[in-house]
Coordinates of C-alpha atoms and ligand atoms in Angstrom, one line a residue:
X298 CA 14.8 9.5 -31.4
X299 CA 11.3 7.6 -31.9
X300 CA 9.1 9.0 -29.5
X301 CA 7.0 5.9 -27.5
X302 CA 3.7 7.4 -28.9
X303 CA 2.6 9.2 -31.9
X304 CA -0.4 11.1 -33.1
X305 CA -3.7 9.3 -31.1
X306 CA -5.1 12.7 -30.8
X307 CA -3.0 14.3 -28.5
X308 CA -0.6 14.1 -25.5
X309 CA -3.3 15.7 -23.7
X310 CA -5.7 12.7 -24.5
X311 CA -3.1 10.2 -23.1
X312 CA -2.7 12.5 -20.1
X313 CA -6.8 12.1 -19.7
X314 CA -8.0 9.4 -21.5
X315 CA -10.2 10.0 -24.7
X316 CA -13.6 10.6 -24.0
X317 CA -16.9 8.4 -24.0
X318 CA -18.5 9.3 -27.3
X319 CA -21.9 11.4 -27.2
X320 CA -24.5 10.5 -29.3
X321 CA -24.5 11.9 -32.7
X322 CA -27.7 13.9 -34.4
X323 CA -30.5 11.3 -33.4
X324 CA -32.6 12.7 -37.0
X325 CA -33.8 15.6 -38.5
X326 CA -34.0 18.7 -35.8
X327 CA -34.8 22.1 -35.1
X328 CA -33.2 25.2 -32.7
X329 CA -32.7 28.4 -32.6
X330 CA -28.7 28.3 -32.9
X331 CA -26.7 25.8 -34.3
X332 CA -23.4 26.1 -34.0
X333 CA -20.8 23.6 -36.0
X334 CA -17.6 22.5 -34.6
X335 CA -16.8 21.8 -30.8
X336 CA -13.6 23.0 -29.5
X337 CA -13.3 26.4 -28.2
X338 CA -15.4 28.8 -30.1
X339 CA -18.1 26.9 -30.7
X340 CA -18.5 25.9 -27.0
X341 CA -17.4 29.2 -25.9
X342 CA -20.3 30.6 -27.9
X343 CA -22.9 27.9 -27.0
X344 CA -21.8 29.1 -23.3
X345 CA -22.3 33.1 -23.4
X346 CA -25.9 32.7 -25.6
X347 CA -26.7 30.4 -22.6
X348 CA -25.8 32.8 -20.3
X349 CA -27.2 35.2 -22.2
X350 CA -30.7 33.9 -22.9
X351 CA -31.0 31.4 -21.1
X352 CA -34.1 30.4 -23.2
X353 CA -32.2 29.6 -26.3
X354 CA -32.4 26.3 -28.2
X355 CA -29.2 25.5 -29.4
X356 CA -27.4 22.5 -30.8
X357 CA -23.6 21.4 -31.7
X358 CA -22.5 19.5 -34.2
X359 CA -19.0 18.2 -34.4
X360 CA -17.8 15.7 -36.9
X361 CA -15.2 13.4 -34.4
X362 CA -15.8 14.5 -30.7
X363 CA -15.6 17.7 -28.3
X364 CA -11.9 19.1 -28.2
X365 CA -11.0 16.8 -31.5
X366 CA -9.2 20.0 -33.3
X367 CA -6.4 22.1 -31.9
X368 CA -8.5 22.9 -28.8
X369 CA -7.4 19.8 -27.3
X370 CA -4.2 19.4 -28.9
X371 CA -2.2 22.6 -28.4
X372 CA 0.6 24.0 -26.6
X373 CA -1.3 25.4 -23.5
X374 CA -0.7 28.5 -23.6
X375 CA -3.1 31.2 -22.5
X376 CA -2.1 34.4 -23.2
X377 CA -4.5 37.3 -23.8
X378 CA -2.5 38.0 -27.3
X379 CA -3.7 37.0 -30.6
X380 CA -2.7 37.2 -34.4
X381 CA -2.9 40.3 -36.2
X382 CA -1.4 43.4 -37.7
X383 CA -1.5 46.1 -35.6
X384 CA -1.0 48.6 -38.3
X385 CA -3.7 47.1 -40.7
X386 CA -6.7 46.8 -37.9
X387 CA -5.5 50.6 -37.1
X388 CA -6.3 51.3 -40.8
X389 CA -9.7 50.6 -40.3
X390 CA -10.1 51.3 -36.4
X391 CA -7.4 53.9 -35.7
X392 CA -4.9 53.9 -32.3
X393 CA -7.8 54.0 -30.3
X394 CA -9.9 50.9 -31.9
X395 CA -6.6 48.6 -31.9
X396 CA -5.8 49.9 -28.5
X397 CA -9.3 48.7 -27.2
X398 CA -8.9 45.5 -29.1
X399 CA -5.5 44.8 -27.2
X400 CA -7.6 45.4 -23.8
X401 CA -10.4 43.2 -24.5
X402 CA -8.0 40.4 -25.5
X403 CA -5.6 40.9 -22.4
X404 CA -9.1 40.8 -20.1
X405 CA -9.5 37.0 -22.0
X406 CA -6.8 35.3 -19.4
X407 CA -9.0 36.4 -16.1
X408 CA -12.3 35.3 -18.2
X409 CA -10.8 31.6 -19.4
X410 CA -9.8 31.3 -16.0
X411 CA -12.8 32.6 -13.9
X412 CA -15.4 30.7 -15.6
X413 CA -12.9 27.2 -15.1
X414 CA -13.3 28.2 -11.4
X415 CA -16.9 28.9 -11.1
X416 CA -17.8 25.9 -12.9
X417 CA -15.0 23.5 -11.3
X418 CA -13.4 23.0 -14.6
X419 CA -9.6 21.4 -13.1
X420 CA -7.6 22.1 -16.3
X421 CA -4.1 22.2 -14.5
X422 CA -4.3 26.4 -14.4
X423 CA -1.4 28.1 -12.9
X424 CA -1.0 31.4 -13.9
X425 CA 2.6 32.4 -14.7
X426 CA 4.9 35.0 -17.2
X427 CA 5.6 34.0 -21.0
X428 CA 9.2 33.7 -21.2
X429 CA 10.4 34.3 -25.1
X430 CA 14.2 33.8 -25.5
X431 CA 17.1 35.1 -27.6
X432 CA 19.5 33.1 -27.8
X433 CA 21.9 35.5 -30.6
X434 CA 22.3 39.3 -31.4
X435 CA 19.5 39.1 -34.3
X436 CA 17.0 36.9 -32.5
X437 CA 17.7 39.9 -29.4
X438 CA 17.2 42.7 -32.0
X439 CA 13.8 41.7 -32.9
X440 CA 12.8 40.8 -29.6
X441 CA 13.5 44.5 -28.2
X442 CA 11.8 45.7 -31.4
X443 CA 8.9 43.4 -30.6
X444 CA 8.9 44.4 -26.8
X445 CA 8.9 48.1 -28.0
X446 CA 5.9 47.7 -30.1
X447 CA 4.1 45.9 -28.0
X448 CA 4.5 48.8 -25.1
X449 CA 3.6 51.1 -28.1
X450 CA 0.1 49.8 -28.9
X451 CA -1.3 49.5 -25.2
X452 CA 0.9 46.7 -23.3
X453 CA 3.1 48.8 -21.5
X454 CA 1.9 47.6 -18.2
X455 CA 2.6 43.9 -18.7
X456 CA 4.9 43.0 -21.8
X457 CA 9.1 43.9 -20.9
X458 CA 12.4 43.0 -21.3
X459 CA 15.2 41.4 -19.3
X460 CA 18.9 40.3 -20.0
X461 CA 20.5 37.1 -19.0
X462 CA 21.4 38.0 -15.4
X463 CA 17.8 38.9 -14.9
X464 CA 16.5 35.5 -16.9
X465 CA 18.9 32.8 -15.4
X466 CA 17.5 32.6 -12.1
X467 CA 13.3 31.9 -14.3
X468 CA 15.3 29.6 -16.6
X469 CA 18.2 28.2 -17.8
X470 CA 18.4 28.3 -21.7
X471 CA 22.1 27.8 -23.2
X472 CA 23.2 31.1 -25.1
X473 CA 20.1 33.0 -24.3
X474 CA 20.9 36.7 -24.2
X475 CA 18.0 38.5 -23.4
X476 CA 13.8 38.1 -22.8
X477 CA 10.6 39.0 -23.6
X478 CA 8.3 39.0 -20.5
X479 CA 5.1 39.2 -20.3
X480 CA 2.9 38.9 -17.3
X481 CA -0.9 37.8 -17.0
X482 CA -0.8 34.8 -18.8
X483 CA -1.9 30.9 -17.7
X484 CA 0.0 27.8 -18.9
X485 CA -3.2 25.2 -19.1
X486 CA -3.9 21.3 -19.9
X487 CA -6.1 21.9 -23.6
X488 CA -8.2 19.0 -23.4
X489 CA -9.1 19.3 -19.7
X490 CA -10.0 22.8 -20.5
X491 CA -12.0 21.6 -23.8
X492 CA -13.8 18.4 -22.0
X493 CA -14.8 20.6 -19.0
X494 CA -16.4 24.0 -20.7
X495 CA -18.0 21.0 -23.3
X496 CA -19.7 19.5 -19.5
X497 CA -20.2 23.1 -18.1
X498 CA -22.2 23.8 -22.0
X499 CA -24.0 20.8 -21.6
X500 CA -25.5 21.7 -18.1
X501 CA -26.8 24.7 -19.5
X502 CA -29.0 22.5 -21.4
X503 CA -27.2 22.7 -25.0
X504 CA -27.3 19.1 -26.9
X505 CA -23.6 18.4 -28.2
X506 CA -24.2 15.6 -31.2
X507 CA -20.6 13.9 -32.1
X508 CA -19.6 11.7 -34.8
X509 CA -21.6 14.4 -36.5
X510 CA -20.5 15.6 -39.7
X511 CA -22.2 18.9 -41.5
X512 CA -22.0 18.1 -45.4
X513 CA -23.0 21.5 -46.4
X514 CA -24.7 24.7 -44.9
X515 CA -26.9 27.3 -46.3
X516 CA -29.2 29.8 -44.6
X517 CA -31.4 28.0 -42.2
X518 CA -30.4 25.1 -42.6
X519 CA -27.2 22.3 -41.6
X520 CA -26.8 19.2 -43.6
X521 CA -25.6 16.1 -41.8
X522 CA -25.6 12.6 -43.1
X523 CA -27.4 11.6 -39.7
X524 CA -30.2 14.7 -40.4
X525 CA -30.5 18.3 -41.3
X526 CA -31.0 20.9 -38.6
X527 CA -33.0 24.1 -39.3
X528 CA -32.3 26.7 -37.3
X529 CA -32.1 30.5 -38.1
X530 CA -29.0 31.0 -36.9
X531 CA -26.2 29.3 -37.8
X532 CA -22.1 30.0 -36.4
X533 CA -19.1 28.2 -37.9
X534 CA -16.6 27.2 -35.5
X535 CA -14.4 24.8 -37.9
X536 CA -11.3 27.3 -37.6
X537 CA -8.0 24.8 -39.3
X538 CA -10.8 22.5 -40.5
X539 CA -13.1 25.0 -42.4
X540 CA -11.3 24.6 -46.0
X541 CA -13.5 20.9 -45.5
X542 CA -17.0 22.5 -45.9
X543 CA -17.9 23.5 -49.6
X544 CA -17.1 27.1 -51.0
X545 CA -14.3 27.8 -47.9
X546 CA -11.4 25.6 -49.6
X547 CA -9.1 29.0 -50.1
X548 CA -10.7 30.8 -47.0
X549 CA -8.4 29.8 -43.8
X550 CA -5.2 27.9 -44.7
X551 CA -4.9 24.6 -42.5
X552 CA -1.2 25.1 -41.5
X553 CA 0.2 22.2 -39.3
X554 CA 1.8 22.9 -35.7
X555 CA 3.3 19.7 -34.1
X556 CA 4.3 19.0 -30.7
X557 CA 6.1 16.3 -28.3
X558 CA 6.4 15.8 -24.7
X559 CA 9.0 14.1 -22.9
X560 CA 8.7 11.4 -20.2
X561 CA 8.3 13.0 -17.0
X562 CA 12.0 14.3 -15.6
X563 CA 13.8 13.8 -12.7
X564 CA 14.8 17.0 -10.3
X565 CA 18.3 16.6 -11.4
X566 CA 17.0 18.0 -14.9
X567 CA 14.8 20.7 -12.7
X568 CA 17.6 22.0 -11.2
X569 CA 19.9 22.3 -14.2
X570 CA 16.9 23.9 -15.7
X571 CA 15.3 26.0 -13.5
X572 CA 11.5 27.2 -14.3
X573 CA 10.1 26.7 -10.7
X574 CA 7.6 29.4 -11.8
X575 CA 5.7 27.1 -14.8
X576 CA 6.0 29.8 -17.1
X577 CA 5.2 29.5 -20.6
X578 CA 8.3 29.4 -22.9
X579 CA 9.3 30.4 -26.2
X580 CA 11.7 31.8 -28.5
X581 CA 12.7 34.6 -31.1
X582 CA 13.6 32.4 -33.6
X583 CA 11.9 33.2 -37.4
X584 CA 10.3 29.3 -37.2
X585 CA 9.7 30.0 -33.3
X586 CA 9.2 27.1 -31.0
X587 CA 6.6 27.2 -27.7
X588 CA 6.9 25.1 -24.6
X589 CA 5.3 24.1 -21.2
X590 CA 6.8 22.7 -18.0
X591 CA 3.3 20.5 -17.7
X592 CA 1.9 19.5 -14.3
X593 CA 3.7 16.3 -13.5
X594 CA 7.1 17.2 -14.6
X595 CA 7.3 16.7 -18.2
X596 CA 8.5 19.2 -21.6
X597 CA 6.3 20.1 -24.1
X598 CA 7.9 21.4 -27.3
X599 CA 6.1 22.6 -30.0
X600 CA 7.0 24.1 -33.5
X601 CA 5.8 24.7 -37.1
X602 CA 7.7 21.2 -38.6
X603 CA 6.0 20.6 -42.0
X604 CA 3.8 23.4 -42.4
X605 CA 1.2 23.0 -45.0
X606 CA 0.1 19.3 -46.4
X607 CA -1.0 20.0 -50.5
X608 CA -4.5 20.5 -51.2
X609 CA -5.5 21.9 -47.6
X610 CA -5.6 18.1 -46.5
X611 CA -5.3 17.3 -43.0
X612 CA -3.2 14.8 -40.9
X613 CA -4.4 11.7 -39.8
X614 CA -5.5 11.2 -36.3
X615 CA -2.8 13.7 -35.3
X616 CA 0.2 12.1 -36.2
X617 CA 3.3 14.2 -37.5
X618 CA 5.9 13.1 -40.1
X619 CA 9.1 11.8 -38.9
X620 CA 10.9 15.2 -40.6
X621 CA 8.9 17.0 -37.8
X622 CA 10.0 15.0 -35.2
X623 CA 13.6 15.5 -35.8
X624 CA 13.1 18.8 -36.0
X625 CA 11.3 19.2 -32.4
X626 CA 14.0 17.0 -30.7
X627 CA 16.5 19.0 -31.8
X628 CA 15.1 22.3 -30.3
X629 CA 14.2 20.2 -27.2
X630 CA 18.2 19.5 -26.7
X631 CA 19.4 22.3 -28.0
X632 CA 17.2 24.7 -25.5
X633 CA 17.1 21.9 -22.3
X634 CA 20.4 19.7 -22.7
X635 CA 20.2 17.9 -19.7
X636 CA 16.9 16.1 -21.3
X637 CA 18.9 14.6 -24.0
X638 CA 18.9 11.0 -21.9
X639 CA 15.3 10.7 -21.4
X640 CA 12.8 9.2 -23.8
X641 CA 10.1 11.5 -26.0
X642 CA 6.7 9.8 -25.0
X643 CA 4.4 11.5 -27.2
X644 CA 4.3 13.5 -30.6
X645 CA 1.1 14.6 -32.4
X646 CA 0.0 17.6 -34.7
X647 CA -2.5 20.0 -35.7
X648 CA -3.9 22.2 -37.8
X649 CA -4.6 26.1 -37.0
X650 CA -6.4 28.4 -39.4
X651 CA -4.7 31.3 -41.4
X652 CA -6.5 33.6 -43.1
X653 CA -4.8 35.4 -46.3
X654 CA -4.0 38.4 -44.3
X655 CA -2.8 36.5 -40.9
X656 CA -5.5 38.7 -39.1
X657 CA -8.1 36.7 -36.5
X658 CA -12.1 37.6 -37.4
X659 CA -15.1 36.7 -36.0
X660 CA -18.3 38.1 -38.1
X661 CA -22.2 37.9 -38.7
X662 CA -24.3 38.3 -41.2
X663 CA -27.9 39.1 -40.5
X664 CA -29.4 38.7 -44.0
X665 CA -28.5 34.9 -43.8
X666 CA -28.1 34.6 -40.3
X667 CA -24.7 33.2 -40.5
X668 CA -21.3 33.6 -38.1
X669 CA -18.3 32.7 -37.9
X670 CA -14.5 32.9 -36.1
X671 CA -11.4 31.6 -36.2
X672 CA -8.0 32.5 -38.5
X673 CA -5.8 33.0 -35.0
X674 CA -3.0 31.6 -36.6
X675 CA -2.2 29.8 -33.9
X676 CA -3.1 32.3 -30.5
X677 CA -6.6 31.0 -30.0
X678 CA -6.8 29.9 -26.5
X679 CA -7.7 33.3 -25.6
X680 CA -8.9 34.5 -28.6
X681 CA -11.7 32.0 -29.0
X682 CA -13.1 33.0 -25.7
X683 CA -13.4 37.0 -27.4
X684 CA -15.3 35.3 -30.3
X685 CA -17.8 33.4 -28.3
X686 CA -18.9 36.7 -26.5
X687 CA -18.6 38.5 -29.6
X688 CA -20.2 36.3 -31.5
X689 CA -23.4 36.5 -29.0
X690 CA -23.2 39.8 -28.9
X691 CA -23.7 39.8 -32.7
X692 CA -26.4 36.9 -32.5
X693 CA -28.4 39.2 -30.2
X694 CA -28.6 42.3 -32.0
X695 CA -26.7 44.1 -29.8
X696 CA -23.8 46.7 -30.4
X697 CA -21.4 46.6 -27.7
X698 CA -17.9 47.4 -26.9
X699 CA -17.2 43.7 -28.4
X700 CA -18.8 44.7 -31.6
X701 CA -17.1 47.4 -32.5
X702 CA -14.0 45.8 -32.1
X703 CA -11.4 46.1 -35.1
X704 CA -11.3 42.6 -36.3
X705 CA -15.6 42.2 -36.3
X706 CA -17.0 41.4 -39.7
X707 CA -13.3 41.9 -41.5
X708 CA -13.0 40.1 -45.3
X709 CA -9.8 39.4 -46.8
X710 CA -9.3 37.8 -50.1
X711 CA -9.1 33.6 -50.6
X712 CA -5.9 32.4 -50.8
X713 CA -4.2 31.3 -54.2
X714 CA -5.2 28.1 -55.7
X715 CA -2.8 25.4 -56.1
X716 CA 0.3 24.6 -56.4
X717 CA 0.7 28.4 -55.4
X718 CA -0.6 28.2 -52.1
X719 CA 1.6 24.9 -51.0
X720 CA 4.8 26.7 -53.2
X721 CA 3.9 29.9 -51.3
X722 CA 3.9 28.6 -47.6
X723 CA 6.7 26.1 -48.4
X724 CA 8.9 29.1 -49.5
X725 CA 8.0 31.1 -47.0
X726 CA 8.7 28.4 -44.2
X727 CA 11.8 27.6 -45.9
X728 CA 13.1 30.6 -45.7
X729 CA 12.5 31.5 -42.1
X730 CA 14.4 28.4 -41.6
X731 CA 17.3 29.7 -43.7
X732 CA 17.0 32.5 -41.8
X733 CA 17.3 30.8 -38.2
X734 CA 20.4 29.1 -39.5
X735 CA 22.3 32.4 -41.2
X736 CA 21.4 34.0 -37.7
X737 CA 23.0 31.9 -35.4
X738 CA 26.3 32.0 -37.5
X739 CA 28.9 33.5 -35.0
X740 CA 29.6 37.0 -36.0
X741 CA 26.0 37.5 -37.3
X742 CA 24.6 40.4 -35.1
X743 CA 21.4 41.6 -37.3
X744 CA 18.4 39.7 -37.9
X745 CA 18.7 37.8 -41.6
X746 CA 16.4 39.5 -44.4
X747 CA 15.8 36.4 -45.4
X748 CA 13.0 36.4 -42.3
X749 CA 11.6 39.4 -43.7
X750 CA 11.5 38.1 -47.2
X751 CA 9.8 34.9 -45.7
X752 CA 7.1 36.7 -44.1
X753 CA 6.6 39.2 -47.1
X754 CA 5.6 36.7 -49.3
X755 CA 2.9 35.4 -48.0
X756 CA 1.6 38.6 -46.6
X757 CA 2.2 37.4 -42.9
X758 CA 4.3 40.4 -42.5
Ligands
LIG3 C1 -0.5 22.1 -32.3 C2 -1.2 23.4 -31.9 C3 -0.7 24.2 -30.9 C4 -1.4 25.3 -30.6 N1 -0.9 26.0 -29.5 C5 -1.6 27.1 -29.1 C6 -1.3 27.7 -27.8 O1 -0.5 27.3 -27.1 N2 -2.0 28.9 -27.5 C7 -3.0 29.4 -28.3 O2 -3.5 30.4 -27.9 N3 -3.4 28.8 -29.4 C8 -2.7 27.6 -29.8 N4 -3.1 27.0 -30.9 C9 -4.3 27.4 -31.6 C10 -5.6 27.1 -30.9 O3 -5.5 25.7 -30.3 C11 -6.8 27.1 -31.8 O4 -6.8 28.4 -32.4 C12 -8.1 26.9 -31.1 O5 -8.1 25.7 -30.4 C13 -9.2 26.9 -32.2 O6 -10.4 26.5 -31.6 P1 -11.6 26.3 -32.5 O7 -12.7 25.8 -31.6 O8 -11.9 27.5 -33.3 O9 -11.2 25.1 -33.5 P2 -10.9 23.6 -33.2 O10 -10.5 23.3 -31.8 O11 -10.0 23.1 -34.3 O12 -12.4 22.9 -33.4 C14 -13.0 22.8 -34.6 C15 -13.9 21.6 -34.5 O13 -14.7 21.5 -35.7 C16 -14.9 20.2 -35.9 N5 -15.3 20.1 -37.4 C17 -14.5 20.2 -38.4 N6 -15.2 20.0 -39.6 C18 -16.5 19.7 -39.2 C19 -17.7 19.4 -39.9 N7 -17.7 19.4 -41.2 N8 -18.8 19.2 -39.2 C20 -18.8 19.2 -37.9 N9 -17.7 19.5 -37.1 C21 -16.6 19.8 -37.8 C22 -13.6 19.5 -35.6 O14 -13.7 18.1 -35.5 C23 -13.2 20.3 -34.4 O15 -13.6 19.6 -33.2 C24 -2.5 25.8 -31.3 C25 -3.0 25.0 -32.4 C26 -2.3 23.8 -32.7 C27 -2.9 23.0 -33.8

């Protein structure tokens, strides 16, 4: 099925409208912070120095326009969890240090969402559960293993499980066995989110330049070929787009999430359906899939499709490969049947940073006057809003609770060069795919170790 639109951003755009272009870097200029990139954690950050110090000069830069990168293309989902390794951050920080770290992130949901109110951001917010699905015995092994450890490391209060009888009147899934609840989370429209914190940052007096590319960065000092801004402190915010700027090529992987939407759906498809309550939906596959019921009725589906373009390059404008397509259309019908007459309107990608380890970080260094965040592998919603607070926290000189959180100031190693690192995440996608099919075999009734193999070899698990 060719879906009516493809790439143009985002879905979210053509829900919207892109935006008027601001002006880019009028010449050379000076300020006190200058952060590059505008999606989330730059504008997060230019928002808490703001608030913060109100007397701060600072600037962004951002190659295409506010929201360009995943921040206004992804699946919506606003969850208070985030990438990482529970066991390796404990390394470091012990039970306790992960334990606040699971906290601070959970607290991220009430945060996104209170500063949208106070500052009359309308990003279609409706708070809700996460809903992840098993739909066969292996995929309901690992999500009781998943729930389990997710209790164990501080998230006893809000993550669960339910079977079927318990999950058909939420949502009706065909096959699904069993769920993974978890409560205090918000299903949101990205770019409305990303286009009103970049107005709210603005009002604070922080000049956003677009069509603004940085050519290269050192201490003090941000080159752009519309001017160089000096400015002693300076915070990259690039996340799935840093392996662009020079010396980060092997730093953050740019691996490619895709998504379509369907037409908006009648409430003969609603009722077959169910999910009155909006929640956020996923499943326990290896290759997992996320979803949205959005405001006006439609599906979002999103998955991993092609995973990693050769070279770290980047897609054009958005656009997936007809491959990925297929793919999401076939999870579309196989979880929500009953859509399988309507039309696909929209499909687009993106690209989300992964670190070598799969952990999130967010760091400063002081000598050079230099930070950074990003490598969520894909749970950055929330987590973005940690590093912007972090991240000022940092910028200020002052140690805080935020500070001494696990994943502050963490280094991993670069990833491999290539062909290694496109072999490496091919495999590995491949794989978990191989996986997902041995699994739903009948008769199979233990997760594949296939998955495990997958995950292994890239160090993801
Ligand atoms: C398809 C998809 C679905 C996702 N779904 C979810 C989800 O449901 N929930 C969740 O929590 N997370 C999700 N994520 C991840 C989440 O969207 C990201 O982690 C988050 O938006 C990252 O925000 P950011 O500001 O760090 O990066 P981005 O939003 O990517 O912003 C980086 C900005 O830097 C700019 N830039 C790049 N290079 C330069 C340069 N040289 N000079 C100046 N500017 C530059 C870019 O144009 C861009 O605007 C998803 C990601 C994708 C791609």
């Amino acid at each position: 099925m060719q879906p009516d639109h493809l790439g143009d951003v985002s879905f979210w755009y053509a829900d919207i409208g892109l935006p008027k272009p601001r002006a880019a870097l009028p010449g050379d200029a000076e300020a006190d912070v200058c952060i590059i990139g505008a999606g989330y954690t730059g504008l997060w950050s230019a928002w808490y120095l703001k608030q913060a110090q109100p007397s701060l000069r600072v600037v962004v830069v951002e190659k295409e326009f506010a929201g360009f990168g995943a921040s206004g293309r992804n699946g919506g989902w606003l969850t208070g969890g985030f990438a990482w390794n529970h066991g390796r951050y404990a390394e470091t920080a012990g039970t306790d240090g992960v334990r606040a770290m699971v906290r601070a992130m959970n607290g991220t949901v009430d945060e996104v969402i209170g500063v949208a109110e106070t500052q009359g951001i309308d990003a279609d917010i409706r708070r809700t559960e996460e809903l992840m699905v098993a739909v066969n015995p292996a995929q309901a092994i690992r999500l009781s293993e998943e729930v389990a450890h997710r209790r164990r490391w501080g998230e006893e209060e809000r993550v669960f499980e339910i079977g079927a009888d318990e999950l058909r009147p939420r949502l009706r899934i065909p096959g699904a066995v069993s769920a993974m609840v978890v409560t205090n989370v918000a299903r949101v429209q990205p770019a409305k989110l990303v286009r009103g914190l970049a107005a709210a940052v603005e009002r604070t007096g922080v000049s956003i330049y677009e069509g603004t590319a940085v050519t290269s960065l050192e201490a003090g000092r941000v080159a752009t070929p519309r001017g160089v801004v000096r400015a002693k402190v300076i915070l990259r915010c690039t996340e799935g787009f840093s392996a662009g700027l020079p010396g980060l090529r092997r730093d953050w992987l740019p691996l490619n999430s895709a998504q379509i939407a369907t037409e908006p759906l009648p409430a003969q498809v609603w009722d077959e359906i169910g999910w009155d309550g909006h929640q956020i939906v996923g499943d326990f596959a290896n290759a997992y899939c996320y979803c949205q019921r959005t405001r006006e009725g439609r599906i979002t589906v999103g998955a991993r499709g092609v995973p990693y373009r050769f070279g770290s390059s980047l897609d054009s404008n958005g656009a997936p490969d007809p491959e990925t397509v297929r793919r999401l259309v076939a999870i579309l019908h196989r979880h929500f049947p009953a859509t399988k007459p309507y039309r696909v309107a929209h499909a687009w990608c993106g690209v989300l940073g992964v670190p070598r380890d799969w952990c999130a970080t967010v760091g400063f260094d002081p000598a050079t006057g230099t930070g950074w965040a990003g490598g969520y592998v894909g749970v950055g919603v929330s987590t973005s809003n940690l590093a912007g607070r972090t991240l000022t926290d940092l910028v200020l000189g002052r140690t805080t609770d935020l500070t001494r959180l696990p994943w502050v100031n963490r280094r991993t190693r670069p990833w491999e060069p290539e062909p290694l690192r496109w072999l490496g995440v091919h495999a590995m996608y491949a794989l978990l795919n191989a996986a997902d099919r041995a699994e739903a075999r009948p008769g199979v009734t233990r997760p594949s170790w296939l998955g495990g193999l997958g995950n292994r070899l890239t160090g993801r698990g």
